[in-house]
Amino acid sequence: MRPFAGARICLGVTGGIASYKTVFLARLLTQAGAQVDVVLSRSAREFVGAITFEAVTGRPAHTELIAEGRALDHLKLAREANVVVVAPATADFLARSATGQADDLITAILLATRSPVLLVPAMNDKMWGHAQVQANAEHLRGLGYDVLDPDTGPLASPTEGAGAGRMPEPEAIMAEIGRLLEAPGPLAGRHVVVTAGPTREPVDPVRFLSNRSSGRMGASIASAAHRRGARVTLIHGPLEVSLPHGARPVAVETTEEMAREVRAALADADVLIMAAAPADFTAAQPAAQKLKKEQAPESLALARTPDILRTTRDARRPGTIVVGFALETEKVIEHARGKLEAKGLDLVVANDATEPGAGFGTTTNRVTLIGRDGAVEAHPLASKDTVADVILDRVEALLHGR
Ligand code: CTP
């Protein structure tokens, strides 16, 4: 999987409980085609053994700075790595690396490498909040390292509060590694606005009209755009998938709200990708109180919601690339072309809702891209992550053509 295939990742592990999650990270990276060289600190080995990492990566794990016949390991690992990652990075490791110490293999690699470095702190929330730890993290950022902020949420000790300290999930770390592998990234300096998921239209205070969109396609696009260096705004309805790492999320409920946020974001957007499935209908007169069973109305009067792409057209800056989707059940190409014209799109991504593995609620999609010049480009069934890359490749070409 791009950009991991063939990449060399040096993955340092220091002694924190979160190191069990690093095993998953090593597995994800390996499955994506990367060669992962794991380096364990002495205290990390108290938590997870080298053999676990060796089994997952299919490569030897490294532990010693000074060992017979391996005196130059730190230089070799430092040179060969496309990215050096330390996850989890403990408070002790942050302190030692912030002062330039090189008394074990991973700190020596950090000094010897000239590749991008990603540090993923994870510790108790009070420790992370301590002024000394914060100062160390700031200093490391100043040295040019990418230091991820820990997540909030349950920590190892059940008696402790849920402040920031938790290691981000392996998928989020992976996304950040992907971004560093592509740095500075073809979309660096661009603002990409993506919409995702369904919207909900109230019928009464507890009921709504919506659709089966999961938000997966939009989340994949937002994630890929971040990886390519863009500043990403993700305007989303209720999602079934977790929010992608790196995008600024803007949560909305109704189509009207989504239209308002899209209009605001267009003020400085270079690209708008409307992957959302906004509800097309709303209750003509939503009830202020819950509708009681006994007084069930025989029918529900509907009204149209605004078409976001059409009604925000005047807010686009000249040269903004606009991509729409067309979810069809018949005459796919013909209807998609119609939407390209009517909504003023540069590119329309058409898919057939009746086809297995395509459209709503699936992890895959089979899309056909249609550009302004009318050219039709059919793609095979692929994961939504792959489809996201296909779409962004076209967006980049369109940006270059402007
Ligand atoms: N879209 C929009 N505003 C809406 C509905 C849809 O901007 N109220 C966008 C979608 O995000 C998508 C494109 O328009 O990028 C086409 O959406 P689709 O559901 O395929 O078509 P509709 O315009 O809703 O038309 P129809 O339902 O009649 O096919």
XYZ file of C-alpha atoms and ligand atoms in Angstrom:
431
model
C 0.000 0.000 0.000
C 1.267 3.415 -0.955
C 3.408 5.044 0.495
C 4.517 2.177 2.739
C 5.458 -0.418 0.119
C 9.238 -0.801 0.203
C 9.698 1.873 2.889
C 12.173 1.270 5.720
C 10.829 2.190 9.131
C 12.979 2.167 12.252
C 10.499 1.613 15.084
C 11.835 2.395 18.551
C 9.906 1.103 21.555
C 10.514 2.433 25.063
C 9.139 1.051 28.302
C 5.481 1.906 28.608
C 2.316 -0.170 28.930
C 1.209 1.170 25.540
C 4.000 -0.871 23.914
C 1.471 -3.684 23.395
C -0.221 -1.368 20.874
C 3.119 -0.943 19.095
C 2.956 -4.638 18.206
C -0.210 -3.860 16.205
C 1.510 -0.862 14.623
C 4.448 -3.051 13.563
C 2.006 -5.534 12.072
C 0.033 -2.864 10.174
C 3.235 -1.381 8.734
C 4.518 -4.809 7.701
C 1.190 -5.727 6.104
C 1.311 -2.463 4.149
C 4.650 -3.537 2.652
C 7.159 -1.696 4.881
C 10.337 -3.257 6.272
C 10.198 -2.578 9.974
C 13.347 -2.631 12.106
C 12.289 -2.690 15.738
C 14.630 -1.283 18.391
C 13.723 -2.056 21.995
C 14.998 -0.139 24.996
C 15.945 -2.104 28.080
C 12.756 -1.182 29.904
C 10.608 -1.907 26.824
C 11.741 -5.524 27.077
C 10.082 -5.722 30.490
C 6.768 -5.165 28.688
C 7.057 -6.910 25.288
C 9.722 -9.336 24.115
C 11.879 -9.053 21.013
C 10.478 -12.371 19.782
C 6.960 -10.927 19.511
C 8.199 -8.139 17.252
C 10.371 -10.528 15.236
C 7.376 -12.764 14.579
C 5.230 -9.809 13.491
C 7.830 -8.067 11.284
C 9.744 -11.118 10.025
C 12.984 -9.274 10.841
C 15.396 -9.351 13.773
C 14.635 -6.904 16.571
C 17.549 -4.839 17.904
C 18.334 -4.234 21.542
C 22.010 -3.448 22.152
C 24.103 -0.390 21.343
C 27.319 -2.137 22.159
C 27.472 -5.777 21.115
C 30.137 -7.871 19.452
C 30.064 -7.529 15.661
C 27.234 -4.984 15.818
C 29.129 -1.837 16.792
C 27.852 0.081 13.773
C 24.214 -1.024 13.963
C 23.047 2.393 15.126
C 24.593 4.110 12.099
C 23.245 1.545 9.652
C 19.708 1.660 11.088
C 19.801 5.459 11.198
C 20.926 5.703 7.569
C 18.596 3.119 6.102
C 15.398 4.337 7.794
C 13.078 6.495 5.719
C 11.381 7.461 8.979
C 12.390 6.884 12.613
C 9.425 6.398 14.962
C 9.460 6.024 18.739
C 6.179 4.662 20.137
C 5.557 4.762 22.987
C 7.993 7.508 23.933
C 8.205 7.598 27.751
C 8.870 10.690 29.872
C 12.366 9.328 30.551
C 13.062 8.851 26.837
C 11.836 12.402 26.051
C 14.174 13.788 28.727
C 17.159 11.807 27.492
C 16.619 12.648 23.822
C 15.936 16.323 24.605
C 19.400 16.560 26.155
C 21.153 14.706 23.360
C 22.064 11.600 25.334
C 23.107 8.536 23.390
C 23.452 5.850 26.017
C 21.290 3.248 24.314
C 20.561 2.149 20.755
C 17.440 4.219 20.072
C 18.822 7.528 21.423
C 22.023 6.975 19.408
C 19.967 6.367 16.247
C 18.087 9.603 16.864
C 21.331 11.582 16.801
C 22.718 9.716 13.808
C 19.706 9.880 11.494
C 18.856 12.659 9.049
C 15.450 11.176 8.210
C 12.158 12.520 9.614
C 11.549 11.543 13.247
C 8.139 10.885 14.791
C 7.836 10.674 18.585
C 4.633 9.310 20.115
C 4.565 10.153 23.840
C 2.407 7.979 26.098
C 2.317 8.185 29.863
C 0.193 8.985 32.886
C -1.764 12.218 32.348
C -0.172 14.006 35.294
C 3.294 13.131 34.011
C 2.436 14.406 30.503
C 1.007 17.583 32.051
C 4.175 18.274 34.082
C 5.957 21.461 33.018
C 9.279 19.625 32.624
C 7.809 16.999 30.258
C 6.018 19.727 28.277
C 9.257 21.698 28.035
C 11.083 18.585 26.772
C 8.380 17.953 24.162
C 8.539 21.588 23.021
C 12.318 21.426 22.805
C 12.128 18.245 20.698
C 9.611 19.937 18.380
C 12.081 22.796 18.073
C 14.711 20.288 16.917
C 12.405 19.450 14.015
C 10.900 16.244 15.384
C 7.217 15.543 14.868
C 5.833 14.987 18.395
C 2.268 13.664 18.453
C -0.080 14.851 21.181
C -1.362 11.964 23.289
C -5.074 11.162 23.214
C -7.408 11.647 26.119
C -9.241 8.576 27.358
C -8.785 5.701 29.789
C -5.200 5.221 30.975
C -3.563 2.102 32.383
C -4.424 2.995 35.966
C -8.202 2.870 36.488
C -7.959 5.255 39.446
C -6.394 8.027 37.382
C -8.338 10.702 35.532
C -8.789 10.621 31.813
C -6.527 13.534 30.867
C -4.199 13.455 27.870
C -1.564 10.746 28.058
C -2.915 7.771 26.150
C -1.012 6.615 23.083
C -2.947 7.318 19.855
C -4.292 4.221 18.092
C -1.937 2.404 15.691
C -4.002 3.562 12.668
C -3.491 7.219 13.625
C 0.257 6.715 14.104
C 0.383 4.912 10.779
C -1.324 7.877 9.064
C 1.308 10.217 10.493
C 4.130 7.928 9.341
C 2.545 7.927 5.866
C 2.546 11.736 5.872
C 6.239 11.850 6.796
C 7.084 9.311 4.082
C 5.500 11.593 1.504
C 6.827 14.852 3.016
C 6.691 17.626 1.963
C 3.757 16.097 0.060
C 2.221 17.074 -3.249
C -0.662 18.886 -1.537
C 1.512 20.899 0.868
C 0.158 24.428 1.242
C -3.308 23.473 -0.075
C -6.556 23.589 1.877
C -8.700 20.569 1.035
C -12.313 20.513 2.253
C -13.954 17.097 2.406
C -17.515 16.249 3.406
C -18.463 12.820 4.725
C -21.340 10.760 6.034
C -25.064 11.275 6.026
C -26.981 14.190 7.489
C -30.065 13.862 9.684
C -33.304 15.747 9.216
C -35.545 15.925 12.281
C -39.110 14.604 12.144
C -39.628 15.350 15.833
C -37.165 15.742 18.745
C -36.347 12.001 18.769
C -36.813 10.854 15.146
C -35.007 11.724 11.952
C -34.738 11.021 8.210
C -31.310 9.893 6.991
C -29.570 7.333 4.770
C -27.108 4.444 4.966
C -23.901 6.402 4.330
C -21.144 5.357 6.778
C -18.726 8.194 5.999
C -15.927 5.761 5.158
C -15.210 7.161 1.661
C -14.942 10.753 2.927
C -12.812 9.691 5.910
C -10.412 7.845 3.582
C -10.107 10.906 1.333
C -9.483 13.226 4.304
C -6.823 10.894 5.640
C -5.070 10.578 2.267
C -5.153 14.361 1.709
C -3.546 14.917 5.125
C -0.887 12.335 4.269
C -0.144 14.250 1.067
C 0.544 17.365 3.096
C -2.744 19.267 2.750
C -4.503 21.187 5.494
C -7.768 19.279 5.698
C -11.199 20.318 6.941
C -13.638 17.434 7.315
C -17.269 18.534 7.499
C -19.188 15.494 8.609
C -22.547 14.192 9.720
C -22.856 11.271 12.189
C -20.156 8.793 11.167
C -19.985 5.023 11.609
C -16.198 5.136 11.263
C -13.744 6.893 13.567
C -12.589 10.391 12.683
C -9.441 10.281 10.567
C -6.213 11.547 12.088
C -4.939 14.940 10.988
C -8.116 16.550 9.647
C -9.897 19.420 11.407
C -13.341 17.973 12.079
C -16.504 20.086 11.828
C -19.538 18.126 13.025
C -22.976 18.940 11.606
C -26.427 17.398 11.857
C -28.620 18.666 9.020
C -28.085 19.363 5.314
C -28.712 23.062 5.949
C -25.907 23.100 8.565
C -23.557 21.254 6.223
C -24.309 23.809 3.490
C -23.453 26.634 5.892
C -20.127 25.051 6.897
C -19.193 24.256 3.287
C -19.885 27.882 2.339
C -17.639 29.117 5.182
C -14.836 26.674 4.329
C -14.915 27.598 0.622
C -13.602 31.064 1.515
C -10.015 29.755 1.418
C -10.406 26.257 -0.051
C -8.317 25.044 -2.963
C -10.302 21.831 -3.287
C -13.819 20.730 -2.278
C -14.631 17.023 -2.355
C -18.296 16.324 -1.612
C -18.234 12.693 -0.527
C -21.124 13.207 1.916
C -24.601 11.913 1.286
C -26.672 14.840 2.555
C -30.310 13.933 3.181
C -32.323 15.236 0.215
C -35.598 15.498 2.098
C -36.649 16.972 5.380
C -39.963 16.891 7.203
C -41.958 19.864 5.905
C -43.030 20.645 9.452
C -40.931 18.940 12.118
C -42.967 18.462 15.291
C -41.819 20.449 18.316
C -42.847 17.607 20.650
C -42.465 13.856 20.268
C -45.227 12.458 18.029
C -47.334 10.101 20.130
C -48.281 6.680 18.764
C -51.976 7.302 19.261
C -51.901 10.415 17.110
C -49.791 8.865 14.336
C -50.084 10.986 11.196
C -51.166 9.012 8.131
C -48.457 10.559 6.017
C -45.412 12.704 6.422
C -45.151 15.805 4.254
C -41.614 16.272 2.911
C -39.710 19.275 1.656
C -36.446 19.429 -0.329
C -33.225 20.338 1.449
C -30.783 22.676 -0.309
C -28.437 21.091 -2.839
C -25.099 22.005 -1.255
C -22.980 21.910 -4.402
C -25.436 24.088 -6.326
C -26.274 26.609 -3.621
C -22.672 27.253 -2.588
C -21.393 27.739 -6.130
C -21.116 31.503 -5.714
C -18.799 31.009 -2.687
C -16.111 29.172 -4.696
C -12.909 31.064 -5.392
C -11.783 31.106 -9.013
C -9.728 27.975 -9.638
C -11.139 25.915 -6.751
C -11.283 22.277 -7.836
C -14.693 20.774 -7.064
C -15.318 17.036 -7.006
C -18.764 15.508 -6.599
C -20.019 11.956 -6.336
C -22.906 10.395 -8.198
C -24.582 7.434 -6.584
C -26.838 5.863 -9.168
C -28.858 2.706 -9.654
C -29.276 2.983 -13.439
C -27.803 4.884 -16.414
C -24.765 5.596 -14.236
C -22.592 7.474 -16.739
C -25.438 9.501 -18.209
C -26.730 10.632 -14.817
C -23.220 11.331 -13.542
C -22.504 13.546 -16.560
C -25.735 15.402 -15.852
C -24.591 16.087 -12.269
C -21.175 17.287 -13.467
C -22.892 19.899 -15.631
C -25.680 20.889 -13.264
C -23.428 21.236 -10.207
C -20.458 22.847 -11.969
C -17.975 20.078 -11.108
C -14.442 19.500 -12.368
C -14.693 15.787 -11.694
C -17.503 13.408 -10.872
C -16.954 10.070 -9.154
C -19.739 7.740 -10.239
C -20.698 4.518 -8.544
C -23.514 2.049 -8.861
C -25.463 1.511 -5.620
C -26.796 -1.836 -6.853
C -23.374 -3.374 -7.403
C -22.020 -5.668 -4.639
C -19.001 -4.128 -2.889
C -19.719 -0.581 -4.127
C -21.499 2.440 -2.664
C -22.828 2.765 0.908
C -21.732 0.793 3.945
C -18.925 -1.183 2.264
C -15.154 -1.004 2.711
C -14.659 -1.193 -1.058
C -15.895 0.774 -4.042
C -15.864 0.520 -7.813
C -15.813 3.956 -9.328
C -15.787 5.594 -12.719
C -14.235 9.048 -12.980
C -15.653 11.511 -15.467
C -13.891 14.810 -16.105
C -15.042 18.051 -17.696
C -13.591 16.925 -21.016
C -16.022 14.001 -20.923
C -13.295 11.347 -20.650
C -14.538 8.273 -18.797
C -12.049 6.355 -16.627
C -13.362 3.093 -15.142
C -11.496 1.640 -12.146
C -11.639 -1.906 -10.783
C -13.149 -2.777 -7.398
C -10.709 -1.549 -4.723
C -10.561 -0.552 -1.055
C -11.892 2.929 -0.295
C -8.332 3.890 0.749
C -7.109 3.023 -2.749
C -10.041 4.848 -4.360
C -9.156 7.912 -2.246
C -5.657 7.874 -3.772
C -7.064 7.524 -7.289
C -9.299 10.579 -6.731
C -6.491 12.669 -5.205
C -4.135 11.798 -8.081
C -6.715 13.353 -10.415
C -7.202 16.347 -8.126
C -3.444 16.984 -8.127
C -3.364 16.817 -11.935
C -6.261 19.301 -12.096
C -4.506 21.668 -9.658
C -1.400 21.560 -11.822
C -3.437 22.281 -14.917
C -4.836 25.479 -13.405
N -25.143 16.686 -2.818
C -25.240 18.002 -2.376
N -26.368 18.422 -1.729
C -27.406 17.595 -1.528
C -27.336 16.269 -2.025
C -26.197 15.854 -2.664
O -24.298 18.767 -2.549
N -28.481 18.030 -0.896
C -23.911 16.265 -3.476
C -23.366 14.933 -2.986
O -22.455 15.106 -1.910
C -22.678 14.391 -4.226
C -23.492 14.969 -5.373
O -24.199 16.080 -4.835
O -21.339 14.846 -4.342
C -24.467 14.015 -5.987
O -25.234 13.394 -4.980
P -26.313 12.273 -5.334
O -26.967 11.799 -4.080
O -25.711 11.257 -6.251
O -27.349 13.060 -6.231
P -28.454 14.114 -5.928
O -27.972 15.446 -6.371
O -28.935 14.011 -4.523
O -29.573 13.658 -6.970
P -30.471 12.338 -7.024
O -30.694 11.918 -5.583
O -31.687 12.784 -7.697
O -29.694 11.317 -7.817
